[in-house]
Amino acid sequence: MKTVFPMKISVLACLFAACLLRLSAATYYFDYGSFHTAGVDMNLSETQSYWFADSSFSTPVENLDFLTSGGDNIAFVKPASTTANRVTLVFDMDVRVAGLDDASIAYSYFRMEPGKTFAVEGDAVLGNWSSAFYGASGGGGALSIQGNLTMTQSYALGNINNPLESLYVGGLTTLRTGTGEFVLCASGNGSHGIDEPDAIFAGGLTINVAQQRSVLLGAFNPDLAVNARSCVWVNGVNGYVGFSMGGNSSSSGVFNVVFTNLTNASSAGNLSMVNSAGTGRMNIVMRSSSSGGDGAYAYLNRTQSFTGDDMGFKGDVSCISGTLKLNYNATGADLAGRGNLILSRASGAETAAFGNSSDTVGGAFAFSSIEVSDGGGSIIVRLDSSDGSAVSYDCLSLENSVSGSGTVVIDLRNFNGNSPDEFIDIMIENDIALKVISWASAAEGGVEFVAADGYGVYNYGGRDYFFTANNAADGLYISYQIPEPAGWAAIFGVVAAAVAIRRRR
């Protein structure tokens, strides 16, 4: 018998006990209608008269112990006839509950005081139209939801003037209805870099309706200046989830969005800027990985795709592990002054790749430059042909050039991401060179462009053709060539290092 079996029994027993606890949990109800009618902001610790043990508000509670026990559910209920006064419930105490539901309330405002924690052990359903769960002026308060989070309409988890200190959601976060945005602003106390997240969506994000902006760093009012810095980790996004950087022309904030995908995910959402956003930046990082308690990362090879029709964000794109695909044919794909593509594959990562998510092969995605470091990375180039003699393909457009040192793999694929053999045949038959990257000057000498495994040497018609990357003044041209006799000596090393020769039969 395996020694882990008793542990499995123990784990099952714990899960069973947890289920029993949930089944026996009571639900306590807050009369938000009366609270709105009173129209006075109030501390949570002073609200005993608004709490009841039943949804009809007939059984008053004797104390507020249920707000800290962790074993009971709470619900905020407002009758439909209640007017929408703006009043704020101030969380001046730590809260720990089994579940949270305020789905029936529009215009609900919960404010976290600095240093206070609101912990939900299970699931949470937040708010109706124009509601917010935010920090005190200047920031404060930690919101932690171990289960799933559902938001029924436009909702703010922090805003630019009242950010949360931190946000954690262990389960799936879903915006269920509505066409507004989900405002996020968690400011934390760290550097807001990619290793110090202010918000973590450990179960990923999904939205089932097309959004105007969806996850927006800023505020519902896009005319405000957004100068905050924030970092969010997201374990994959699906549906229509998009990300935006908000703010007016004086904004200088930075929104670092790190995709930590444990599984493949695809969203029809956009990556965009709201108004001009000034000098604000939204940096996108692909780091498919799991993290341990020691801070180390176990790198994975998962993919995150965005197929939305707006890719007009300003900021860098970093590929550390996994694959990121953006829509080369979207509005804003050709945006000038966007930022750099950084290919920096981590040690132990299988790949760090960037490519096109569009169903249609072709288009050009613009960056200021490409920076290559560490393990380099891959650029996926899909190929297609409408007439069997010309080849269409995905490409990148740089305002400057490629710098750094390392290897960049040009990963050729067909239109649906599989074997490119049919189109390499066309390239050879018609002596075609593809300009897969355009730039203002040739790449630095420390950067090497190579083919993907198995495609360094390609056998066609009984002859070996070698992948050739021409680092020209105006761009990178790739082709398959039989070297001239004088070039054979230089090619011997390539042959010796090749893992396999691709043979076309």
XYZ file of C-alpha atoms in Angstrom:
505
model
C 0.000 0.000 0.000
C 1.292 3.438 -0.855
C 2.142 5.601 2.097
C 0.139 8.481 0.640
C -3.152 6.610 0.927
C -3.858 7.576 4.558
C -3.167 11.166 3.576
C -5.777 10.854 0.842
C -8.275 9.595 3.396
C -7.393 12.495 5.654
C -7.867 14.976 2.833
C -11.226 13.446 1.923
C -12.269 13.594 5.552
C -11.348 17.259 5.719
C -13.281 17.978 2.541
C -16.292 16.088 3.907
C -16.091 18.045 7.142
C -15.880 21.295 5.206
C -18.988 20.325 3.224
C -20.868 19.613 6.446
C -19.805 22.986 7.788
C -21.116 24.698 4.662
C -24.395 22.835 4.854
C -24.867 23.880 8.470
C -23.830 27.504 7.907
C -26.436 30.116 8.741
C -27.146 33.159 6.586
C -27.505 36.615 8.095
C -29.207 39.444 6.203
C -28.415 43.145 6.124
C -31.397 45.454 5.521
C -29.804 47.664 2.887
C -33.136 49.267 2.096
C -33.422 50.816 5.545
C -29.739 51.708 5.433
C -30.245 53.576 2.152
C -33.344 55.309 3.464
C -31.451 56.542 6.524
C -28.893 57.994 4.120
C -26.005 58.129 6.603
C -22.594 56.499 6.184
C -21.905 54.043 8.984
C -19.159 51.812 10.356
C -19.841 48.097 10.075
C -19.169 47.642 13.796
C -22.167 49.897 14.550
C -24.724 48.217 12.272
C -26.227 45.535 14.534
C -29.711 47.058 14.193
C -29.639 46.421 10.422
C -28.808 42.690 10.681
C -31.380 39.886 10.857
C -31.379 36.098 10.965
C -34.030 35.882 8.239
C -34.633 37.517 4.860
C -37.959 38.997 5.985
C -36.128 41.072 8.631
C -38.252 39.759 11.507
C -35.541 38.191 13.700
C -32.892 40.697 14.853
C -29.417 39.410 15.661
C -28.083 39.551 19.216
C -24.485 40.362 18.251
C -22.119 40.593 15.264
C -20.071 37.473 16.010
C -21.149 35.929 12.691
C -19.038 38.552 10.893
C -15.814 37.085 12.264
C -16.504 33.367 12.784
C -15.806 32.314 9.191
C -18.630 29.787 9.317
C -21.651 31.862 8.332
C -22.903 33.527 5.159
C -23.935 37.147 4.870
C -26.288 38.755 2.361
C -27.080 42.396 1.679
C -30.698 42.774 0.593
C -32.506 45.860 -0.698
C -36.206 45.969 -1.668
C -36.845 47.052 -5.253
C -38.838 50.085 -4.086
C -35.910 51.620 -2.209
C -34.440 54.806 -3.663
C -30.822 54.809 -4.789
C -29.247 57.102 -2.199
C -25.474 56.924 -2.174
C -24.430 55.836 1.298
C -21.294 53.975 2.282
C -20.808 51.060 4.624
C -17.359 51.441 6.176
C -15.531 48.229 7.045
C -13.755 49.347 10.220
C -13.236 45.772 11.427
C -11.793 42.550 10.069
C -14.454 40.308 8.539
C -14.315 36.554 7.938
C -17.388 34.822 6.520
C -18.238 31.646 4.609
C -20.019 33.397 1.737
C -21.051 36.866 0.554
C -24.046 37.927 -1.547
C -25.078 41.479 -2.397
C -26.376 40.735 -5.901
C -29.732 42.410 -5.281
C -28.230 45.816 -4.565
C -27.595 48.661 -6.978
C -25.495 51.603 -5.844
C -23.840 49.712 -3.001
C -20.616 51.183 -1.660
C -18.332 49.270 0.660
C -15.200 51.043 1.894
C -12.270 49.221 3.470
C -10.299 51.021 6.151
C -6.475 50.751 6.015
C -5.114 47.544 7.489
C -8.499 45.790 7.564
C -9.212 42.458 5.871
C -12.420 41.113 4.370
C -12.021 37.344 3.950
C -14.600 35.124 2.243
C -13.897 31.419 2.695
C -16.248 30.388 -0.109
C -17.993 32.158 -3.005
C -18.977 35.802 -3.358
C -21.571 37.525 -5.550
C -21.048 41.251 -5.802
C -23.406 44.022 -6.630
C -25.731 45.258 -9.243
C -25.366 48.426 -11.297
C -22.726 51.051 -10.364
C -21.408 49.509 -7.171
C -17.990 49.494 -5.580
C -15.811 47.735 -3.016
C -12.987 50.164 -2.481
C -10.329 51.422 -0.086
C -10.074 54.551 1.996
C -8.725 57.740 0.462
C -5.160 56.939 -0.534
C -5.798 53.198 -0.373
C -6.343 50.464 2.159
C -7.951 47.154 2.912
C -7.404 43.624 1.673
C -10.196 41.659 -0.010
C -9.705 37.886 -0.181
C -12.195 35.468 -1.766
C -11.155 31.823 -1.703
C -13.989 30.578 -3.901
C -15.595 31.932 -7.072
C -16.429 35.605 -7.573
C -19.447 36.647 -9.653
C -20.208 40.266 -10.531
C -23.615 40.858 -12.041
C -23.101 44.307 -13.614
C -20.497 47.087 -13.816
C -18.508 46.941 -10.626
C -15.406 48.568 -9.155
C -12.927 46.722 -6.985
C -11.054 49.824 -5.951
C -10.776 52.970 -8.024
C -8.008 55.375 -8.815
C -8.613 57.596 -5.773
C -9.599 54.802 -3.400
C -7.590 51.693 -4.296
C -7.700 48.453 -2.390
C -4.414 47.415 -0.843
C -4.726 43.909 -2.273
C -7.193 41.567 -3.935
C -7.153 37.776 -4.155
C -9.716 35.499 -5.816
C -8.986 31.777 -5.603
C -11.755 30.571 -7.917
C -13.161 31.721 -11.249
C -14.127 35.386 -11.575
C -17.179 35.936 -13.801
C -18.881 39.119 -14.963
C -22.288 37.724 -15.747
C -24.291 40.504 -17.420
C -24.074 44.112 -18.470
C -22.085 46.064 -21.027
C -20.037 48.364 -18.822
C -16.604 47.823 -17.395
C -15.126 46.155 -14.364
C -12.823 48.698 -12.730
C -9.828 47.336 -10.865
C -7.381 49.272 -8.755
C -5.282 47.547 -6.123
C -2.186 49.520 -5.200
C -0.331 47.309 -2.714
C 2.828 48.419 -0.963
C 5.504 46.874 -3.192
C 7.122 47.765 -6.476
C 4.092 46.621 -8.527
C 6.533 44.653 -10.690
C 5.687 41.292 -12.206
C 6.828 39.402 -9.083
C 4.820 41.562 -6.664
C 1.154 41.363 -7.695
C -1.357 43.678 -6.083
C -4.243 41.537 -7.346
C -4.387 37.820 -8.134
C -7.135 36.040 -10.064
C -5.933 32.509 -9.373
C -8.924 30.869 -11.062
C -8.928 33.079 -14.148
C -11.446 35.557 -15.555
C -14.397 35.173 -17.890
C -17.120 37.473 -19.231
C -20.043 36.129 -21.231
C -21.075 39.363 -22.955
C -19.099 41.779 -25.107
C -17.715 44.558 -22.930
C -16.841 48.147 -23.653
C -13.579 47.925 -21.753
C -13.966 45.094 -19.199
C -10.992 45.086 -16.789
C -9.997 48.735 -16.531
C -7.227 50.188 -14.373
C -8.679 53.560 -13.473
C -12.190 54.690 -12.647
C -15.666 54.729 -14.165
C -14.914 58.334 -15.135
C -12.319 58.101 -17.952
C -11.557 61.837 -17.736
C -9.592 61.463 -14.495
C -5.802 61.332 -14.397
C -4.581 57.797 -13.705
C -1.120 57.829 -12.154
C -1.294 54.640 -10.105
C 0.951 51.635 -10.594
C -0.587 48.193 -10.255
C 0.251 44.584 -11.102
C -2.272 41.795 -11.564
C -1.710 38.059 -12.015
C -4.387 36.288 -14.045
C -4.585 32.528 -14.554
C -6.042 32.806 -18.047
C -8.977 34.730 -19.506
C -11.862 33.489 -21.637
C -15.105 34.788 -23.103
C -14.902 38.522 -23.800
C -12.416 39.594 -21.142
C -10.245 42.517 -22.180
C -7.842 44.846 -20.393
C -7.553 48.620 -20.589
C -5.470 51.418 -19.160
C -7.637 54.411 -18.313
C -7.066 58.094 -17.878
C -6.747 61.502 -19.487
C -3.752 63.066 -21.233
C -1.929 63.805 -17.968
C -1.979 60.151 -16.875
C 1.318 58.380 -16.209
C 0.198 55.143 -14.547
C 1.499 51.650 -15.242
C -0.686 48.521 -15.394
C 1.315 45.277 -15.463
C -0.873 42.344 -16.529
C 0.813 38.961 -16.040
C -0.807 35.858 -17.539
C 0.135 32.841 -15.430
C -1.958 30.347 -17.401
C -2.177 26.814 -16.048
C -4.382 25.936 -19.040
C -4.858 27.245 -22.569
C -7.294 30.164 -22.794
C -8.746 32.428 -25.467
C -10.702 35.671 -25.227
C -12.512 37.805 -27.789
C -11.708 40.856 -25.668
C -9.587 43.903 -26.469
C -6.287 45.301 -25.204
C -6.674 49.066 -25.380
C -6.211 52.520 -23.899
C -9.094 54.690 -22.684
C -8.888 58.253 -24.002
C -5.227 59.029 -24.634
C -4.066 57.753 -21.213
C -1.183 60.217 -21.545
C 2.144 58.483 -20.997
C 0.434 55.625 -19.189
C 1.504 52.102 -20.102
C -0.180 48.718 -19.977
C 2.517 46.062 -20.082
C 1.521 42.521 -21.031
C 3.561 39.602 -19.677
C 3.164 35.952 -20.687
C 4.517 33.727 -17.924
C 2.671 30.413 -17.927
C 3.686 28.975 -14.575
C 2.808 27.828 -11.113
C 4.560 29.359 -8.130
C 5.641 27.649 -4.950
C 5.843 28.976 -1.432
C 9.566 29.534 -1.882
C 8.937 32.032 -4.663
C 10.241 29.705 -7.391
C 8.273 29.153 -10.600
C 7.482 25.890 -12.369
C 7.217 26.962 -15.985
C 4.478 25.617 -18.249
C 3.758 25.771 -21.961
C 0.207 27.121 -22.132
C -1.293 29.640 -24.555
C -3.278 32.850 -24.036
C -4.987 34.348 -27.101
C -6.816 37.645 -27.653
C -8.931 37.895 -30.793
C -10.618 41.250 -30.087
C -10.821 43.959 -32.741
C -8.877 46.593 -30.738
C -5.185 46.029 -29.948
C -4.341 49.702 -29.482
C -2.615 49.412 -26.094
C 0.651 51.155 -25.288
C 3.260 49.156 -23.410
C 5.756 46.325 -23.652
C 4.941 42.691 -24.360
C 7.185 40.220 -22.528
C 7.299 36.502 -23.315
C 8.886 34.498 -20.491
C 7.122 31.137 -20.790
C 4.186 29.853 -22.816
C 2.673 31.470 -25.901
C 0.867 34.788 -26.318
C -1.216 35.433 -29.440
C -2.667 38.835 -30.362
C -4.790 39.874 -33.330
C -2.510 41.205 -36.083
C -5.547 42.350 -38.099
C -7.213 44.378 -35.343
C -7.494 48.143 -35.127
C -4.394 49.411 -33.346
C -2.205 46.462 -34.313
C -0.100 48.963 -36.263
C 0.074 51.481 -33.376
C 3.239 53.598 -33.448
C 5.172 54.026 -30.207
C 3.566 51.004 -28.552
C 6.593 49.596 -26.726
C 8.956 46.665 -27.138
C 8.522 42.954 -27.694
C 10.772 41.328 -25.101
C 11.775 37.716 -25.764
C 13.263 36.432 -22.543
C 12.610 32.711 -22.123
C 13.171 31.639 -18.535
C 15.563 28.846 -17.645
C 13.481 25.676 -17.563
C 10.745 27.045 -19.814
C 9.954 25.018 -22.933
C 9.093 28.045 -25.015
C 8.417 31.775 -24.920
C 6.503 32.551 -28.101
C 4.551 35.372 -29.722
C 2.141 35.026 -32.638
C -1.045 36.011 -34.445
C -4.488 35.056 -33.091
C -6.473 36.155 -36.157
C -8.304 33.529 -38.204
C -6.858 35.234 -41.262
C -3.161 34.777 -41.991
C -1.363 38.069 -42.586
C -1.231 41.507 -41.071
C 1.621 43.141 -39.203
C 1.877 43.788 -35.471
C 3.909 46.872 -34.571
C 6.481 47.353 -31.826
C 9.140 49.943 -31.194
C 11.880 47.293 -30.988
C 12.547 43.684 -30.083
C 14.748 42.968 -27.066
C 16.351 39.519 -26.793
C 17.871 38.150 -23.595
C 18.222 35.013 -21.467
C 16.823 32.096 -23.498
C 15.460 34.289 -26.288
C 12.147 33.174 -27.721
C 10.049 32.259 -30.725
C 8.070 34.242 -33.271
C 5.284 32.172 -34.799
C 4.833 32.875 -38.519
C 1.798 31.276 -40.152
C 1.752 30.716 -43.902
C -1.056 30.482 -46.451
C -1.528 30.657 -50.210
C -4.519 31.417 -52.393
C -3.040 30.397 -55.746
C -0.244 27.934 -55.010
C 2.467 30.310 -56.210
C 2.472 33.218 -53.720
C 2.607 32.970 -49.933
C 0.797 35.190 -47.432
C 2.226 35.305 -43.913
C 2.160 36.976 -40.498
C 4.850 39.557 -39.818
C 6.126 42.112 -37.316
C 6.876 45.781 -37.954
C 9.518 47.596 -35.879
C 10.176 51.322 -35.689
C 13.747 50.586 -34.662
C 15.499 47.201 -34.662
C 16.401 44.074 -32.666
C 18.870 44.351 -29.801
C 20.426 42.156 -27.139
C 21.806 38.659 -27.459
C 20.279 35.229 -27.801
C 18.360 33.052 -30.212
C 15.100 33.929 -31.927
C 13.282 30.956 -33.440
C 11.207 31.655 -36.549
C 8.496 29.046 -36.048
C 6.762 28.444 -39.399
C 3.282 26.924 -39.351
C 0.344 26.582 -41.702
C -2.848 28.668 -41.429
C -4.257 26.573 -38.583
C -1.019 26.176 -36.660
C 0.133 22.823 -37.994
C 2.814 21.625 -40.422
C 3.998 24.316 -42.879
C 5.399 21.801 -45.412
C 2.923 22.659 -48.182
C 3.949 26.310 -48.092
C 7.671 25.672 -47.745
C 7.282 23.688 -50.964
C 5.794 26.794 -52.603
C 8.645 28.937 -51.266
C 11.216 26.555 -52.757
C 9.401 26.063 -56.066
C 9.070 29.817 -56.605
C 12.326 30.921 -54.932
C 10.414 33.088 -52.439
C 11.975 35.000 -49.539
C 9.555 36.237 -46.873
C 10.168 39.509 -45.021
C 8.842 38.352 -41.653
C 10.169 41.368 -39.689
C 10.584 44.888 -41.036
C 12.866 47.338 -39.224
C 14.828 50.572 -39.597
C 18.261 48.949 -39.289
C 19.742 45.454 -39.180
C 19.595 43.435 -35.969
C 22.544 43.475 -33.600
C 25.153 40.786 -34.138
C 24.434 39.057 -30.827
C 20.994 37.939 -32.026
C 20.726 34.739 -34.070
C 17.634 33.840 -36.114
C 17.064 30.108 -36.580
C 14.341 27.722 -37.746
C 12.218 25.606 -35.430
C 13.390 22.081 -34.646
C 13.226 19.866 -37.707
C 13.078 22.766 -40.157
C 16.700 23.894 -40.263
C 17.226 21.532 -43.189
C 14.320 20.632 -45.463
C 14.503 17.849 -48.018
C 12.496 18.545 -51.144
C 12.686 16.542 -54.352
C 15.618 14.579 -52.987
C 17.710 17.678 -52.298
C 18.478 19.400 -48.982
C 17.487 23.034 -48.643
C 18.767 25.077 -45.726
C 16.796 27.628 -43.734
C 18.352 31.020 -44.447
C 17.770 34.174 -42.401
C 19.034 37.302 -44.129
C 19.604 40.107 -41.602
C 19.148 42.932 -44.120
C 19.094 46.680 -43.555
C 15.310 46.905 -43.898
C 14.204 43.625 -42.361
C 14.603 39.911 -41.767
C 14.108 37.809 -44.898
C 13.763 34.038 -44.615
C 13.996 31.440 -47.375
C 15.164 27.890 -48.117
C 18.278 27.684 -50.255
C 20.851 25.221 -51.574
C 24.158 26.891 -50.701
C 26.718 27.686 -53.367
C 29.842 25.474 -53.228
C 31.803 28.215 -51.465
C 29.225 28.263 -48.679
C 29.280 24.557 -47.869
C 32.003 24.829 -45.250
C 29.967 27.325 -43.269
C 26.922 25.114 -43.484
C 28.602 21.934 -42.165
C 28.116 23.106 -38.589
C 24.419 23.578 -39.173
C 24.112 20.057 -40.549
C 26.054 18.601 -37.635
C 23.877 20.421 -35.125
C 20.567 19.634 -36.817
C 18.448 17.237 -34.840
C 16.584 16.052 -37.918
C 16.229 16.806 -41.606
C 12.688 17.477 -42.731
C 11.962 15.251 -45.714
C 9.100 16.003 -48.057
C 7.654 12.837 -49.517
